[in-house]
Coordinates of C-alpha atoms and ligand atoms in Angstrom, one line a residue:
M286 CA 96.0 67.2 91.0
K287 CA 97.6 70.1 93.0
D288 CA 98.4 69.8 96.5
T289 CA 98.3 73.3 97.6
V290 CA 96.9 73.5 101.0
L291 CA 94.9 77.0 101.1
Y292 CA 93.3 78.8 104.2
L293 CA 90.9 81.3 104.0
V294 CA 91.1 83.5 106.8
L295 CA 88.0 85.4 107.6
P296 CA 88.2 88.1 110.5
C297 CA 84.7 88.4 112.2
Y298 CA 83.5 91.1 114.4
N299 CA 79.8 90.8 115.2
E300 CA 79.0 89.0 112.0
E301 CA 76.0 86.8 113.2
A302 CA 73.9 88.0 110.5
V303 CA 75.9 87.0 107.5
L304 CA 78.1 83.9 109.0
P305 CA 75.7 81.1 108.0
D306 CA 75.3 82.8 104.3
T307 CA 79.1 83.1 104.2
A308 CA 79.8 79.7 105.7
R309 CA 77.4 78.0 103.2
R310 CA 78.9 79.8 99.9
L311 CA 82.6 79.2 101.1
A312 CA 81.7 75.4 101.9
E313 CA 80.6 75.3 98.3
K314 CA 83.5 76.8 96.9
Y315 CA 85.6 75.0 98.6
R316 CA 84.0 71.9 97.4
T317 CA 84.3 72.8 93.9
L318 CA 88.1 73.9 94.3
T319 CA 88.9 70.5 95.7
E320 CA 86.7 68.3 93.0
N321 CA 88.3 70.3 90.5
G322 CA 91.7 69.4 92.0
R323 CA 92.8 73.2 92.5
I324 CA 93.6 72.8 96.1
S325 CA 94.4 70.0 98.6
K326 CA 91.7 68.2 100.9
K327 CA 93.7 69.6 103.8
S328 CA 92.6 73.1 103.0
K329 CA 90.5 74.6 105.5
I330 CA 88.2 77.7 106.3
L331 CA 89.2 79.6 109.5
F332 CA 87.2 82.3 111.2
V333 CA 88.7 84.6 113.4
N334 CA 86.3 85.9 116.2
D335 CA 87.6 89.4 117.1
G336 CA 86.0 89.7 120.4
S337 CA 82.4 89.8 119.0
R338 CA 79.6 90.5 121.5
D339 CA 76.9 88.8 119.5
R340 CA 76.6 84.9 118.5
T341 CA 79.5 85.1 116.2
W342 CA 81.5 82.4 118.5
E343 CA 79.0 80.1 118.9
I344 CA 78.1 80.0 115.3
I345 CA 81.9 79.4 114.6
T346 CA 81.7 76.7 117.2
E347 CA 78.8 75.2 115.4
L348 CA 80.2 75.2 112.1
F349 CA 83.3 73.5 113.3
H350 CA 81.4 70.8 114.9
N351 CA 79.3 70.1 111.9
S352 CA 82.2 70.1 109.2
T353 CA 85.9 69.5 109.1
V354 CA 86.3 72.1 106.7
F355 CA 85.7 74.9 109.0
C356 CA 88.0 75.9 111.9
G357 CA 87.9 78.6 114.5
L358 CA 90.1 81.1 116.4
N359 CA 88.6 83.1 119.4
L360 CA 90.5 86.4 120.2
S361 CA 89.7 87.3 123.7
H362 CA 89.0 91.0 123.1
N363 CA 88.3 93.2 119.9
R364 CA 91.7 94.1 118.6
G365 CA 90.6 95.1 115.3
H366 CA 90.3 94.0 111.5
Q367 CA 93.9 94.3 111.0
N368 CA 95.2 92.2 114.1
A369 CA 92.5 89.7 113.6
V370 CA 93.8 89.0 110.0
L371 CA 97.1 88.7 111.2
A372 CA 96.2 86.2 114.1
G373 CA 94.7 84.2 111.6
L374 CA 97.6 84.0 109.1
L375 CA 100.1 83.4 112.0
A376 CA 97.8 80.5 113.5
V377 CA 97.8 78.9 110.2
K378 CA 101.3 79.6 109.0
E379 CA 102.6 75.8 109.8
K380 CA 99.4 74.2 107.9
A381 CA 99.0 76.3 104.9
D382 CA 101.0 76.5 101.7
A383 CA 99.2 79.8 101.2
A384 CA 96.2 81.8 102.8
I385 CA 93.9 84.1 101.6
S386 CA 92.3 86.8 103.6
I387 CA 88.8 87.8 103.1
D388 CA 86.1 89.9 104.8
A389 CA 83.4 88.0 106.5
D390 CA 80.6 89.6 104.4
L391 CA 81.8 88.2 101.3
Q392 CA 81.6 91.4 99.6
Q393 CA 84.8 90.6 97.7
D394 CA 84.1 88.1 94.9
I395 CA 85.0 84.7 95.8
D396 CA 85.6 83.6 92.4
A397 CA 88.9 85.6 92.2
I398 CA 90.2 82.8 94.4
D399 CA 90.7 80.7 91.3
R400 CA 92.6 83.4 89.6
M401 CA 94.5 84.2 92.8
L402 CA 95.6 80.5 92.7
D403 CA 96.6 80.6 89.3
K404 CA 98.9 83.4 90.0
Y405 CA 100.3 81.8 93.2
E406 CA 101.0 78.5 91.0
A407 CA 103.0 80.9 88.4
G408 CA 105.2 81.8 91.4
C409 CA 103.6 85.0 93.1
D410 CA 103.8 85.0 96.6
V411 CA 101.4 87.9 97.1
V412 CA 98.4 88.3 95.1
Y413 CA 96.6 91.4 95.6
G414 CA 92.5 91.6 95.3
V415 CA 91.9 95.0 93.8
R416 CA 88.2 96.1 93.4
N417 CA 86.9 97.0 89.7
A418 CA 84.4 99.8 90.7
R419 CA 83.2 101.5 93.8
D420 CA 79.5 101.7 92.7
T421 CA 78.2 100.1 95.8
D422 CA 80.0 102.5 98.1
T423 CA 78.3 105.6 99.1
W424 CA 80.0 108.8 97.5
L425 CA 81.6 109.8 100.8
K426 CA 83.4 106.5 101.1
R427 CA 84.2 106.4 97.4
T428 CA 85.7 110.2 97.9
T429 CA 87.6 109.4 101.0
A430 CA 88.9 106.3 100.1
L431 CA 90.5 107.5 97.0
G432 CA 91.9 110.4 98.8
F433 CA 93.2 108.3 101.1
Y434 CA 95.4 106.1 98.6
G435 CA 96.5 109.7 97.0
L436 CA 97.7 110.8 100.4
M437 CA 99.5 107.6 101.5
R438 CA 101.3 107.6 98.2
F439 CA 102.2 111.3 98.8
M440 CA 103.4 110.5 102.1
G441 CA 105.9 108.0 100.8
C442 CA 103.7 104.7 101.6
E443 CA 103.6 102.1 99.2
V444 CA 99.9 101.2 98.8
I445 CA 98.1 99.5 96.2
T446 CA 94.9 101.7 95.0
N447 CA 91.7 100.0 95.7
H448 CA 93.3 96.9 97.6
A449 CA 91.7 96.2 100.8
D450 CA 92.6 93.2 102.7
Y451 CA 91.5 90.6 100.1
R452 CA 94.8 89.0 99.2
L453 CA 96.6 85.7 98.7
T454 CA 99.9 85.3 100.9
S455 CA 102.3 82.3 100.5
K456 CA 103.7 80.7 103.5
R457 CA 107.0 82.7 103.6
V458 CA 105.1 85.7 103.2
I459 CA 103.2 85.1 106.6
E460 CA 106.8 84.0 108.1
S461 CA 108.1 87.5 107.3
L462 CA 105.2 89.3 108.7
E463 CA 105.7 87.6 112.0
E464 CA 109.0 89.3 112.3
Y465 CA 107.3 92.6 112.2
G466 CA 107.1 93.5 115.9
E467 CA 104.9 96.6 115.5
V468 CA 101.6 97.1 117.2
N469 CA 100.3 99.6 114.9
L470 CA 99.5 97.2 112.3
F471 CA 98.9 98.3 108.6
L472 CA 98.9 95.2 106.5
R473 CA 98.1 97.1 103.1
G474 CA 101.5 99.2 103.5
L475 CA 103.5 96.5 105.1
L476 CA 103.2 93.7 102.7
P477 CA 104.5 95.7 99.6
S478 CA 107.3 96.5 101.6
I479 CA 108.1 93.3 102.5
G480 CA 108.7 92.3 98.8
Y481 CA 108.8 88.8 96.9
P482 CA 106.9 88.2 93.7
S483 CA 103.5 89.6 93.6
D484 CA 100.8 90.3 91.1
I485 CA 97.1 91.9 91.2
V486 CA 93.5 90.2 90.1
Y487 CA 90.7 92.5 89.5
F488 CA 87.3 91.6 91.3
D489 CA 83.8 93.0 91.6
V490 CA 82.5 94.3 95.0
Q491 CA 78.9 93.4 96.0
A492 CA 76.6 95.3 98.6
R493 CA 76.8 93.8 102.2
R494 CA 74.2 91.1 102.3
A495 CA 73.4 91.5 105.9
G496 CA 74.7 93.0 109.0
K497 CA 76.0 96.5 109.2
S498 CA 79.6 97.8 108.2
K499 CA 82.0 97.7 111.3
Y500 CA 84.0 100.4 109.8
T501 CA 82.4 103.6 111.1
M502 CA 83.8 106.9 109.9
K503 CA 85.4 107.3 113.1
K504 CA 87.4 103.9 112.5
M505 CA 88.2 104.6 108.9
L506 CA 89.9 108.0 110.0
S507 CA 91.7 106.3 112.8
F508 CA 92.7 103.8 110.2
A509 CA 94.4 106.3 108.0
V510 CA 95.8 108.2 110.6
D511 CA 97.6 104.9 111.6
G512 CA 98.6 104.1 108.2
I513 CA 100.0 107.4 107.7
T514 CA 101.8 107.9 110.8
S515 CA 103.0 104.1 111.0
F516 CA 104.6 104.2 107.6
S517 CA 106.0 107.9 106.9
I518 CA 107.8 110.9 108.7
K519 CA 106.8 113.0 106.1
P520 CA 104.1 115.0 108.4
L521 CA 107.2 115.6 110.7
Q522 CA 109.1 117.3 107.6
L523 CA 106.1 119.1 106.7
I524 CA 106.4 121.0 110.0
T525 CA 109.9 122.0 109.0
L526 CA 108.7 123.0 105.9
L527 CA 105.7 125.0 107.2
G528 CA 108.4 126.5 109.7
F529 CA 110.4 127.9 106.7
L530 CA 107.3 129.0 104.8
M531 CA 106.3 131.0 108.1
L532 CA 109.6 132.5 108.4
F533 CA 109.5 133.9 105.0
V534 CA 106.1 135.1 105.4
S535 CA 107.2 136.6 108.6
I536 CA 110.4 138.3 106.8
V537 CA 108.0 139.8 104.3
M538 CA 105.4 141.0 107.0
I539 CA 108.3 142.7 109.0
A540 CA 109.7 144.4 105.9
T541 CA 106.5 145.9 105.0
T542 CA 105.7 146.8 108.4
L543 CA 109.3 148.7 108.7
F544 CA 108.7 150.3 105.2
D545 CA 105.3 151.5 106.7
Y546 CA 106.8 152.7 109.7
Y547 CA 109.4 154.8 108.1
T548 CA 107.1 156.1 105.4
G549 CA 104.9 157.2 108.3
R550 CA 102.0 155.1 107.4
T551 CA 101.7 152.9 110.5
V552 CA 98.1 152.3 111.3
P553 CA 97.4 150.3 114.7
G554 CA 96.7 146.9 112.8
W555 CA 94.4 145.4 115.5
A556 CA 92.8 143.0 113.0
S557 CA 95.9 141.6 111.4
S558 CA 97.7 141.1 114.7
Y559 CA 94.5 139.5 116.2
C560 CA 94.2 137.2 112.8
S561 CA 97.9 136.2 112.8
T562 CA 97.6 135.4 116.6
W563 CA 95.2 132.9 116.1
F564 CA 96.8 131.7 112.6
I565 CA 100.0 130.9 114.7
G566 CA 98.3 129.7 117.4
S567 CA 96.5 126.8 115.2
V568 CA 99.8 126.1 113.2
Q569 CA 101.6 125.4 116.4
L570 CA 98.7 123.5 117.7
L571 CA 98.4 121.2 114.3
S572 CA 102.2 120.7 114.6
L573 CA 102.4 119.7 118.3
G574 CA 99.3 117.4 117.3
I575 CA 101.3 115.9 114.7
I576 CA 104.3 115.4 116.9
G577 CA 102.3 114.3 119.5
E578 CA 100.7 111.3 117.2
Y579 CA 104.3 110.2 116.8
I580 CA 105.2 110.2 120.4
G581 CA 102.2 108.4 121.1
K582 CA 103.2 105.6 118.6
I583 CA 106.8 105.4 120.0
Y584 CA 105.2 105.2 123.5
L585 CA 103.2 102.1 122.3
E586 CA 105.9 100.4 120.4
T587 CA 108.3 100.9 123.2
K588 CA 105.8 98.9 125.5
R589 CA 106.0 95.9 123.1
R590 CA 102.7 94.5 124.4
P591 CA 101.3 91.3 122.7
R592 CA 99.0 92.2 119.9
Y593 CA 96.6 90.0 120.9
H594 CA 96.0 86.9 123.3
I595 CA 94.4 83.8 121.8
E596 CA 91.7 82.3 124.1
S597 CA 91.1 79.2 122.0
F598 CA 91.8 77.5 118.7
L599 CA 89.5 75.0 117.0
W600 CA 91.1 72.8 114.7
K601 CA 91.2 68.9 113.8
E602 CA 92.8 66.7 111.3
N603 CA 90.4 66.4 108.1
E604 CA 89.4 62.7 107.6
E605 CA 89.1 62.8 103.9
A606 CA 92.5 63.8 103.7
D607 CA 93.9 61.1 105.8
E608 CA 92.2 58.6 103.5
K609 CA 93.9 59.9 100.4
Ligands
UDP209 N1 86.2 93.6 111.5 C1 87.1 92.8 112.6 N2 87.2 93.9 113.6 C2 86.7 95.0 113.8 C3 86.2 95.5 112.6 C4 85.8 94.7 111.4 O1 87.4 91.7 112.5 O2 86.8 95.6 114.7 C5 85.9 92.6 110.3 C6 84.6 92.4 110.0 O3 83.8 91.3 110.8 C7 84.8 92.3 108.3 C8 85.8 92.9 108.1 O4 86.6 93.2 109.1 O5 84.9 90.6 108.3 C9 85.5 94.1 107.3 O6 84.7 94.9 107.9 P1 83.3 95.5 107.2 O7 82.6 94.6 106.3 O8 82.4 95.9 108.2 O9 84.0 96.9 106.5 P2 83.5 97.6 105.2 O10 83.4 96.4 103.9 O11 82.2 98.3 105.5 O12 84.6 98.5 104.9
MG210 MG1 82.6 94.7 104.3

């Protein structure tokens, strides 16, 4: 009998359509794991309501009252997926030996939990769930996702390709996470940088069973920008590089213009001056934009606002576990 107290942490934003099915499947999984002696009976499933506008919190409250396996954390406002995951992890850090974060739609295969536990028992502090194929995604999502991982790595941020936020983290990793005070949270980049022994398990992705994806193109783009700007100063360095490049081009341009001038071949170059005005203008604007992105981040970080406020936390002692 293993006595690992395992918590599952599920961020939920407007998930009323999938929650009942998710709860049923997870309760079943939990039963198998406890019956097989894989996890302690004190283990629980935590739903984090990320300021949903639908009946998500009502459903979580009902689940909590009907079974000791479930508990719920209610954030007072929508703070985004990453913050919801962190809120859940930090809320259970005293109680859990390890926690697995997984999306509420259970698109990720829950049978990978067993393999994550194997790795945890073998001494891993972080076990990353990595998806096998991207068949269920649209072409656009697949391409943008792979491009994103490539770009992140180019920018110098350690990310694991095709790993979303399905992962096991041990108690000490959660404790380390707490020490990061940043507001722009990008857990996928943060965790590899924390260190500790880690490993990967592969899993298949299913299509969403009900409800709609909460990651619109706009949210995905801002997530990508967040990821890059919170971890890398390469964009700033690229501006300098671009500056040098432009300087080189200007020198060549000046040289050819002078050559033309002295050989008497000067033609009033309306088109070229017009184009370069536009080009330089856009390069400057782009550069300013990138600098602005960082200044915005500095601004937010210096405010040191709390990431979230917990409105309520539903939790009670597991009776079956007490008898043991
Ligand atoms: N989510 C959240 N807050 C948000 C957006 C999403 O907690 O502001 C949760 C959502 O409920 C789900 C997970 O993040 O559990 C992943 O979202 P989704 O499944 O919609 O993303 P996709 O799988 O389409 O990338
Ligand atoms: Mg999903």
